[in-house]
Coordinates of C-alpha atoms and ligand atoms in Angstrom, one line a residue:
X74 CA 91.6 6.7 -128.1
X75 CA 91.3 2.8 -127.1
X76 CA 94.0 1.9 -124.5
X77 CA 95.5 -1.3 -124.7
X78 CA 98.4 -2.5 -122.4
X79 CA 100.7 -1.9 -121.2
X80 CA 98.9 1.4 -121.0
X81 CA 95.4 -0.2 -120.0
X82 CA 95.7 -0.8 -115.8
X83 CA 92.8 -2.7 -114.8
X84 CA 92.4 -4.6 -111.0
X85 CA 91.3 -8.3 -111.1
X86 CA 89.4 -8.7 -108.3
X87 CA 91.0 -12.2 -107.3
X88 CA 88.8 -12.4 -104.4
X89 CA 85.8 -11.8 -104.8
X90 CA 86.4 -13.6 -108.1
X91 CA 87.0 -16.3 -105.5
X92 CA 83.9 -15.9 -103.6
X93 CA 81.9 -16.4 -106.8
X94 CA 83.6 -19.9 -107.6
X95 CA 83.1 -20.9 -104.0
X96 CA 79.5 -19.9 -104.1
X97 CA 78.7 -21.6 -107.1
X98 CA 80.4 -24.5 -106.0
X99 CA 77.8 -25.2 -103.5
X100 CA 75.2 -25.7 -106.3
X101 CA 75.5 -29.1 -106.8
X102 CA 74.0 -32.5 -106.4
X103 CA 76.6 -33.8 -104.2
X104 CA 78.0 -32.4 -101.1
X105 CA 80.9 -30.7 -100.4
X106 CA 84.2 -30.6 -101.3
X107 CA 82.4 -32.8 -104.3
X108 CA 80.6 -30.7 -107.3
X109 CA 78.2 -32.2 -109.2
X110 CA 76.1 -30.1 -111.8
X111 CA 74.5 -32.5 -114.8
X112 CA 72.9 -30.4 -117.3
X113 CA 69.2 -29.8 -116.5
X114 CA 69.3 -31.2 -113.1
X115 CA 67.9 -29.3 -110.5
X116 CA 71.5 -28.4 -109.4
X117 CA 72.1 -27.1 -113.0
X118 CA 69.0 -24.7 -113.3
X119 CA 70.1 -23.1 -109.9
X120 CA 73.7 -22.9 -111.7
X121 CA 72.6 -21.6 -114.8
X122 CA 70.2 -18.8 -112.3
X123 CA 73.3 -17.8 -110.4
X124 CA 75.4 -17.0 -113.7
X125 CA 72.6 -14.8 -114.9
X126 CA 72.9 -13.2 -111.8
X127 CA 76.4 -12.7 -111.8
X128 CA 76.8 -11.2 -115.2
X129 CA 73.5 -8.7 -114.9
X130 CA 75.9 -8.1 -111.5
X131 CA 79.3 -7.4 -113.5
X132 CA 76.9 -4.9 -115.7
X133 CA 76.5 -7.2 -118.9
X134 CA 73.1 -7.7 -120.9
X135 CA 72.0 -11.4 -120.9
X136 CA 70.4 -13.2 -123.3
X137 CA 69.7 -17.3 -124.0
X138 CA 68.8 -19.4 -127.1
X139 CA 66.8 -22.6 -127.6
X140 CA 69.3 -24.8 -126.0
X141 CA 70.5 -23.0 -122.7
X142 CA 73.6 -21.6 -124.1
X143 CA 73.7 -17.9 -122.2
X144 CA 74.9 -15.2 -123.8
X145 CA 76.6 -11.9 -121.6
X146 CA 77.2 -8.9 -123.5
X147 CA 79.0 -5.6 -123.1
X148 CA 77.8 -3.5 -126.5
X149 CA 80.9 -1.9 -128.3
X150 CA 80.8 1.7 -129.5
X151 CA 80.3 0.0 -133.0
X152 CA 78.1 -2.7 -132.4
X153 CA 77.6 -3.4 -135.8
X154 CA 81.3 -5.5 -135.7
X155 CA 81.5 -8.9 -134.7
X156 CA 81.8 -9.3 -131.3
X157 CA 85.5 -10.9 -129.3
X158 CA 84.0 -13.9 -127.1
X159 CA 84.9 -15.3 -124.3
X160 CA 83.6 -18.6 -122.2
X161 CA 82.9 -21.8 -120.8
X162 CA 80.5 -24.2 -119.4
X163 CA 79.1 -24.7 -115.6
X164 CA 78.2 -28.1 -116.1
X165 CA 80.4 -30.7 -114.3
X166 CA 80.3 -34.6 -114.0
X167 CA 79.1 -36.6 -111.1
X168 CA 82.7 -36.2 -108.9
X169 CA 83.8 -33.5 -109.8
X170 CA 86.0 -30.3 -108.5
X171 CA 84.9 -26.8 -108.7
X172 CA 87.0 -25.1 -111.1
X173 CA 86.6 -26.9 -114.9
X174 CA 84.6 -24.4 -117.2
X175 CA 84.0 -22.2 -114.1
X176 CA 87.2 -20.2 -113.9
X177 CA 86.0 -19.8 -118.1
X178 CA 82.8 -18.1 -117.2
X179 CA 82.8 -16.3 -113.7
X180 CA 86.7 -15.3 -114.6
X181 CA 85.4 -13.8 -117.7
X182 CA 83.0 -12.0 -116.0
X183 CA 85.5 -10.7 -113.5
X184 CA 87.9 -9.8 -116.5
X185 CA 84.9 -7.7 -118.2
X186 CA 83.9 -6.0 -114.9
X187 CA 87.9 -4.8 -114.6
X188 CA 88.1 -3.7 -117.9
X189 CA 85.2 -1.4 -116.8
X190 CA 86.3 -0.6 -113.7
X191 CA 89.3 0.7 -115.6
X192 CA 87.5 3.1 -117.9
X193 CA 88.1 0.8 -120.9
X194 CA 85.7 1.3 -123.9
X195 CA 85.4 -1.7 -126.2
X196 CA 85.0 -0.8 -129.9
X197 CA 83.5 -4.2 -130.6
X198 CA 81.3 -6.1 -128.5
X199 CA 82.6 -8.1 -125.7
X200 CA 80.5 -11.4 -124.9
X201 CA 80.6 -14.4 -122.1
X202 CA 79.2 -17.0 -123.3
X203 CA 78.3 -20.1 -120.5
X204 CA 77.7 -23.2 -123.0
X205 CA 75.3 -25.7 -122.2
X206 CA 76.6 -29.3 -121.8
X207 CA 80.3 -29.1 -122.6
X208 CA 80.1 -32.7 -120.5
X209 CA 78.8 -35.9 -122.1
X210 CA 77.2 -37.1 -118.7
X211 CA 73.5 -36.3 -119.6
X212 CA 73.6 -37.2 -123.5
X213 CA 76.6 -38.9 -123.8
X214 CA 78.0 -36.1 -125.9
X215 CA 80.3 -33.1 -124.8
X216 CA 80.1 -29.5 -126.4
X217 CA 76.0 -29.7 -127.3
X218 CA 75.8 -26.2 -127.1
X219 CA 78.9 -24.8 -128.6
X220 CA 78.3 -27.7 -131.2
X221 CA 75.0 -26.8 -131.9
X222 CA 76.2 -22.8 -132.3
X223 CA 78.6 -23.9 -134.7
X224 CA 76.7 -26.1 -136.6
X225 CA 78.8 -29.1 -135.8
X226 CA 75.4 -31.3 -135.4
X227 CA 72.0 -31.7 -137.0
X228 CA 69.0 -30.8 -136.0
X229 CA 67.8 -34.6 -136.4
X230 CA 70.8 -36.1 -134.5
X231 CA 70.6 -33.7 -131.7
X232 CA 66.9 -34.5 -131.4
X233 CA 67.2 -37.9 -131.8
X234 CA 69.4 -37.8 -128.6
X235 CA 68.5 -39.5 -125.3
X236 CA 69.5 -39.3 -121.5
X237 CA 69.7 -42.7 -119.3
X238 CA 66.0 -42.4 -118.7
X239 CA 65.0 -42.2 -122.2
X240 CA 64.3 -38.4 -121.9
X241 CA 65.0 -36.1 -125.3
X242 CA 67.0 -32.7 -125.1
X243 CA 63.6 -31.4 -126.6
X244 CA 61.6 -32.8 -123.4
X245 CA 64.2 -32.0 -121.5
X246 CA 65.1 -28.4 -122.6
X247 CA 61.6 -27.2 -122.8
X248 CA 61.1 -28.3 -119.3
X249 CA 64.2 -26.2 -118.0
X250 CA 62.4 -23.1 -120.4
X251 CA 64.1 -23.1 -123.5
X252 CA 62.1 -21.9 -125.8
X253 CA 62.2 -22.0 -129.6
X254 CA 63.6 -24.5 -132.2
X255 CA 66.9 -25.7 -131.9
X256 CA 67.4 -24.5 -135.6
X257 CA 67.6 -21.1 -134.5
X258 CA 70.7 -21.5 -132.2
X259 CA 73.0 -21.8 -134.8
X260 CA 75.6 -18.6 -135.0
X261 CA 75.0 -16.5 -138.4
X262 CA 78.5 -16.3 -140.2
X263 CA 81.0 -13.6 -138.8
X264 CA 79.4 -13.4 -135.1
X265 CA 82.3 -13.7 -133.4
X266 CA 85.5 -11.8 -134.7
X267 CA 87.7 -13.6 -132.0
X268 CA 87.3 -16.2 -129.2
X269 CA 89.3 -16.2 -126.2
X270 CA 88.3 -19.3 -123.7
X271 CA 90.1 -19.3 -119.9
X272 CA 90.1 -22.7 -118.6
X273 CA 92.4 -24.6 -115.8
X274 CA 94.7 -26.7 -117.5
X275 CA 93.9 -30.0 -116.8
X276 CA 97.4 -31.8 -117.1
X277 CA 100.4 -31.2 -115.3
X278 CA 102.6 -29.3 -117.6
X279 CA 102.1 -25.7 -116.4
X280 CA 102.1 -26.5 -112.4
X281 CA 105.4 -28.9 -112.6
X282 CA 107.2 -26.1 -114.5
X283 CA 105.9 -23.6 -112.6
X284 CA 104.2 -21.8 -115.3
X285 CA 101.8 -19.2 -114.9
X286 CA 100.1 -19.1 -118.5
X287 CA 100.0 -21.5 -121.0
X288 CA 98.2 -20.8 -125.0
X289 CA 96.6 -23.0 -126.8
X290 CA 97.8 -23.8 -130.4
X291 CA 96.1 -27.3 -131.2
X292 CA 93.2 -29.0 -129.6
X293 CA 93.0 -32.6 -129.9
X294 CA 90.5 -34.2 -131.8
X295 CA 88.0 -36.6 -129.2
X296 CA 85.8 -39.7 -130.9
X297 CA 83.5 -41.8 -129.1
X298 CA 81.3 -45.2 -129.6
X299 CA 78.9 -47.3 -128.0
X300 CA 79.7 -51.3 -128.0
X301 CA 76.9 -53.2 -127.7
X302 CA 77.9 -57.1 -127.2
X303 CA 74.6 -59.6 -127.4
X304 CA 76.0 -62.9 -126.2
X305 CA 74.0 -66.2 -124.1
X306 CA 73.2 -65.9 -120.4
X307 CA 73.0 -69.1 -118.5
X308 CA 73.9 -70.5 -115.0
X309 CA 77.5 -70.2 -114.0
X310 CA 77.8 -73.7 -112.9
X311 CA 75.8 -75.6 -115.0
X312 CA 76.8 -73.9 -118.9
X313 CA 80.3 -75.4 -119.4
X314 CA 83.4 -73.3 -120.2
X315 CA 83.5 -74.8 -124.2
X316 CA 79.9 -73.7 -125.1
X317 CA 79.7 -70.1 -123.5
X318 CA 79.1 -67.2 -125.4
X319 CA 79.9 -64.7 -122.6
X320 CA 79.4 -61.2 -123.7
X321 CA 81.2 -60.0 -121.1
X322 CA 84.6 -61.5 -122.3
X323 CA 84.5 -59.8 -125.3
X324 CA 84.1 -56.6 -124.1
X325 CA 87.2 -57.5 -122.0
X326 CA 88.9 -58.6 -125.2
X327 CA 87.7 -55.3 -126.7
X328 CA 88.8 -52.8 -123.5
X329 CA 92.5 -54.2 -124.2
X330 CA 92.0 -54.3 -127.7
X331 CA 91.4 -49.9 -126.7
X332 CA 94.8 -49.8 -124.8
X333 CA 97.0 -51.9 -127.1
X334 CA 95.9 -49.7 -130.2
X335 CA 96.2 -46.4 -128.1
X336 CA 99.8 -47.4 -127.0
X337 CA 100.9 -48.8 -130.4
X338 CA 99.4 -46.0 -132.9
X339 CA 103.0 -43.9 -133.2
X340 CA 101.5 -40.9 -131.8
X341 CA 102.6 -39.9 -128.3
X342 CA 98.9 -38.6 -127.9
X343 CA 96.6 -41.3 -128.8
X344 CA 94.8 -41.9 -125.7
X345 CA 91.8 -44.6 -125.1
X346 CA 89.6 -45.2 -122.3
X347 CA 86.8 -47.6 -121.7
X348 CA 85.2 -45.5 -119.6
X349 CA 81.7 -47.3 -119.6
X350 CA 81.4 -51.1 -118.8
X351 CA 78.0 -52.8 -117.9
X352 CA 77.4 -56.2 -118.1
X353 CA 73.5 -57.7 -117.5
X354 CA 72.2 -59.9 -115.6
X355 CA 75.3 -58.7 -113.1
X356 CA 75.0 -61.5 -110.8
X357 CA 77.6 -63.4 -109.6
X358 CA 76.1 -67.0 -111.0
X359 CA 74.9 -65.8 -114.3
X360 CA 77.2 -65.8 -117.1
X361 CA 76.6 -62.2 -118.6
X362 CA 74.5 -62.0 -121.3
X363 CA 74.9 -58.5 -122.7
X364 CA 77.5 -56.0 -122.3
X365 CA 77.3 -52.4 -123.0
X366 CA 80.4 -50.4 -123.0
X367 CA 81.9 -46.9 -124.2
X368 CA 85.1 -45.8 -126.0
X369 CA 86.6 -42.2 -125.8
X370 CA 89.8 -41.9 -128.3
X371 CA 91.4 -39.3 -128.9
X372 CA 94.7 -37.7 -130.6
X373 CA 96.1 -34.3 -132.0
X374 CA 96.5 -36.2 -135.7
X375 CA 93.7 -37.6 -137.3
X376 CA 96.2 -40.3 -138.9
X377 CA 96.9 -42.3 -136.1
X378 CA 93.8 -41.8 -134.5
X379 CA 91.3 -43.6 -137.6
X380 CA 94.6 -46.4 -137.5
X381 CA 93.8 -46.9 -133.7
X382 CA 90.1 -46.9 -134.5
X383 CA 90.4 -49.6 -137.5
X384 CA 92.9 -52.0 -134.8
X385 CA 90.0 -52.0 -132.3
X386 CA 87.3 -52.6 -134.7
X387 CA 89.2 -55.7 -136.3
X388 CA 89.9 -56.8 -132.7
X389 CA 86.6 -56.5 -131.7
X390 CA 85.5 -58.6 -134.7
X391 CA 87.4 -61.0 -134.5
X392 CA 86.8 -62.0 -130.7
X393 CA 83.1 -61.6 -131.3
X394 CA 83.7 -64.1 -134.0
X395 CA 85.3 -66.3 -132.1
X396 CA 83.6 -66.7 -129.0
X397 CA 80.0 -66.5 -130.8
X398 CA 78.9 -63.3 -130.1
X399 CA 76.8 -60.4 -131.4
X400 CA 78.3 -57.2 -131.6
X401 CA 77.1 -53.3 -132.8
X402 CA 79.5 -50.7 -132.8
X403 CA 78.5 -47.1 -133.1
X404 CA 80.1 -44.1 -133.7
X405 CA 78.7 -41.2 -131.3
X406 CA 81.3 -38.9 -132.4
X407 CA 83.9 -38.6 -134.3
X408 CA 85.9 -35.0 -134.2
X409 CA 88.4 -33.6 -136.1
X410 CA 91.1 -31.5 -134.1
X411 CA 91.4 -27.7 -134.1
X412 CA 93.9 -25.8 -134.2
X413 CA 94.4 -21.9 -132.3
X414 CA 94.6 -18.8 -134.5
X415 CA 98.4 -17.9 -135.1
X416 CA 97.0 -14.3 -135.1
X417 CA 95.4 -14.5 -131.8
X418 CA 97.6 -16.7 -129.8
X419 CA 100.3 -14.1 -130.9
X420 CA 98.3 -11.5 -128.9
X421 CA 97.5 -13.5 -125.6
X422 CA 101.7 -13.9 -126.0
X423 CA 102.1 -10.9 -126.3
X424 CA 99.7 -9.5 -123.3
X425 CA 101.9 -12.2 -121.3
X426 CA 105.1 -10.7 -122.1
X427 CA 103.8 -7.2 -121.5
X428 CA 102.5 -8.2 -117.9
X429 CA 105.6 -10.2 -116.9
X430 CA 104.1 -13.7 -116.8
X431 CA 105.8 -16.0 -118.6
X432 CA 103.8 -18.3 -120.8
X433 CA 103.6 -21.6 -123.0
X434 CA 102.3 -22.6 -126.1
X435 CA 100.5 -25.9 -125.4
X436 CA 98.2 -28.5 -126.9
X437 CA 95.0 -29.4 -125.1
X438 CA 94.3 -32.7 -124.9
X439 CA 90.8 -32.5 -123.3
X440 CA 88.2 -31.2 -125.6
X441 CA 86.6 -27.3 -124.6
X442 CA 83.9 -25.5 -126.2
X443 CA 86.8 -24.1 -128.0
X444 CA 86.9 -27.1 -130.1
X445 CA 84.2 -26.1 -132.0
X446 CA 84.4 -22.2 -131.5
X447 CA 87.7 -22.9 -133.9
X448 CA 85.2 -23.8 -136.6
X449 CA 83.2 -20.2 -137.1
X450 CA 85.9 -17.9 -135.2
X451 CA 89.4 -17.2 -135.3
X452 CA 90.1 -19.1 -131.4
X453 CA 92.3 -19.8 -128.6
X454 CA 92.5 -20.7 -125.2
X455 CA 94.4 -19.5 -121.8
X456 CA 95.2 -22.3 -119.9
X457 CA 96.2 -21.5 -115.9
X458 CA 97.8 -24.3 -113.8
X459 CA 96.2 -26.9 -111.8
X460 CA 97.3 -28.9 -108.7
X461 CA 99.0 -32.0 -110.2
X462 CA 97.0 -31.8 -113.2
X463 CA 94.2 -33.0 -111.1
X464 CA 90.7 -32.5 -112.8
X465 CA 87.7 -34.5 -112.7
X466 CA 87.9 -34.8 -109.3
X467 CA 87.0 -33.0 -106.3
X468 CA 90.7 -32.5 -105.6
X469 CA 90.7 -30.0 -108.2
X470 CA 92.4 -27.1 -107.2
X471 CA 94.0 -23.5 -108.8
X472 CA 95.0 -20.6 -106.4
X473 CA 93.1 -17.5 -106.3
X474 CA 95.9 -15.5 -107.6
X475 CA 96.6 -18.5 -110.5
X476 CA 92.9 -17.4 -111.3
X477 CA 93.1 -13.9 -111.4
X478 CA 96.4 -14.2 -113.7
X479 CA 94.6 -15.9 -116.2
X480 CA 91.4 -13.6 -115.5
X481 CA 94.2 -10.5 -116.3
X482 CA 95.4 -12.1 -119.3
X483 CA 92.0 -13.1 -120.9
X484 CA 90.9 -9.2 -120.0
X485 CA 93.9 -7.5 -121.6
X486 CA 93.7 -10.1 -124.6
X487 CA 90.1 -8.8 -125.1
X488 CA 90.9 -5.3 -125.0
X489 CA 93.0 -5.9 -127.0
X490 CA 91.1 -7.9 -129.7
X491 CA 88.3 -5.6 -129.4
X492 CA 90.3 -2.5 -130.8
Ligands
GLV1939 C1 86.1 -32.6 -121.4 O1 85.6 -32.6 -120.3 C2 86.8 -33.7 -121.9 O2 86.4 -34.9 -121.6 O3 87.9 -33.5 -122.5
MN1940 MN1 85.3 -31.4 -117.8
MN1941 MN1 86.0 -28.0 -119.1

């Protein structure tokens, strides 16, 4: 007979779930408290060796596909059903703390290894997956992996892509050993029967109201562009103020342009950032002849968020217009939102209630892997609480027991799932 809670007792292993984060934390480009992990960097191949390591160590098969993504299975008794997945990504950005997408892999892990520990015996598969590249640092686009699983991208745009340095994911990816075409790493239909991703919150709704758990039902849809403003250089003394064509301006004009139309959309979560501004020559008696800058907008509606886009483009024309100055504007990406499977975030709820945490149904505003998960499996996420909200940062920080909550919670949601 499958047990599922409140029957099912399993042990999270909160510390040495602990030691694993701390361990892998030290795998990075930058030193400590800082984590650093950009995908294919040295720091990132070392990563990607010590999750192999830990999931052949919490007893699951691994396998990997033509773009990194690793795959960590424990076979069901009927492996012939789709599998419940679980996961997240190791990669971080250059700053950052030590828990973002590794509390969704290593706590995975951990949940797995309890549910064995326990005597549990899955019906379907259970799988970890650690996605390659949920960041944009390397590409300049987040969720390559899972997008790439889903289908989300083609072939030709994902091999069209290039790094700062010029490099292509093929180059790049068939120096860290992928092998294979990335053709083949799309998911065939009905892989995944549920997916279940365990990630820190990243805002500050869970740790202000003290709440252990929170479940995602909506994932906010991100978009991103390159601005590329081709104006006239010249000496800052001699080129007088009426005749300049200073790029840099009107990517100033267009970064306020960003905040006006994010604030004034009617949408509480419309957010934009110009996260990206670089202005050639860069020296202090040149006016600047080119500037490059990128926009990240997001919201949870789609409405507001293409009424924000349209403000900053007509913005953005019309300053170039005015002050004489060439602009292209390209869309990197441009994602729909998601939204969390009633059927499944009913269960995490439920597997909350059951273990006396109390939970909430949230929205994420950051994109996951989930985002795009949501597209070929019935999804949701468990959020845990974070410092402050703190993320991107090396400030980042979730207790140990926080962490083996939401390790518990993602473990008896799989058992559960996998009945
Ligand atoms: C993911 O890291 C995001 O930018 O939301
Ligand atoms: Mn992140
Ligand atoms: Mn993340």
């Amino acid at each position: 007979m499958i047990r599922t809670p409140p029957d099912l007792r399993i042990s999270i292993d909160g510390a040495g779930l602990q030691r694993r984060i701390d361990e892998l934390a030290l795998i990075s480009e930058a030193p400590p408290p800082v984590v650093t992990r950009v995908l294919f960097s040295e720091a990132d191949l070392r990563g990607r060796e010590y999750v192999r390591k830990a999931a052949r160590d919490a007893g699951l098969a691994v396998r990997e596909d033509a773009v990194g993504n690793i795959f960590a299975r424990w076979v069901g008794s009927d492996p012939s059903l789709p599998a419940v997945g679980s996961g997240s990504h190791t990669d971080a950005i250059p700053n950052a703390g030590k828990y973002d997408g590794v509390v969704g892999v290593l706590g995975a892990f951990e949940a797995l290894a309890a549910l064995r520990r326990a005597g549990f015996k899955p019906r379907r598969s259970l799988e970890v997956v650690m996605f390659t590249s949920e960041e944009p640092t390397r590409f300049g686009l987040g969720c390559l992996g899972s997008r790439l699983l889903a289908g989300s991208i083609s072939i030709e745009k994902a091999q069209a892509l290039r790094d700062p340095e010029g490099r292509s994911l093929d180059e790049l990816r068939a120096a860290a050993g992928c092998a294979g075409p990335l053709s083949a790493v799309r998911l065939a239909p009905g892989t995944y029967h549920s997916f279940v991703e365990l990630h820190i919150e990243q805002g500050p709704i869970l740790d202000a109201g003290n709440i252990p758990i929170g479940i995602v039902e909506h994932i906010a849809g991100p978009s991103s562009y390159r601005v590329t403003l081709h104006g006239e250089g010249g000496h800052a003394g001699a080129v007088l103020m009426p005749v300049r064509h200073d790029a840099m301006l009107a990517g100033a004009e267009i970064a306020l342009a960003v905040e006006r139309a994010a604030k004034s959309s009617g949408s509480p979560d419309t957010v934009g950032t110009v996260g990206v501004f670089r202005i050639e020559p860069g020296a202090v008696n040149s006016v600047p002849f080119k500037a490059y800058l990128e926009i990240d907008l997001r919201d949870a509606r789609m409405d507001t968020r293409s009424k924000a886009l349209a403000e900053i483009r007509a913005a953005a024309e019309q300053a170039c217009a005015r002050r004489g100055v060439r602009m292209e504007f390209e869309e990197i990406n441009a994602d729909p939102p998601a939204d969390g499977d009633q059927k499944t975030v009913a269960i995490a709820e439920e597997v909350c209630a059951e273990l006396g945490l109390r939970s909430l149904r949230m929205v994420s505003r950051a994109y996951h892997d989930s985002l795009f998960m949501a597209r070929v499996s019935p999804t949701t996420m468990i959020f845990i609480p974070c410092r402050n909200g703190w993320s991107h940062r090396p400030e980042e920080y979730s207790s140990p027991e926080q962490i083996a909550s939401g390790a518990e919670v993602l473990a008896h949601t799989m058992a559960r799932l996998s009945a």
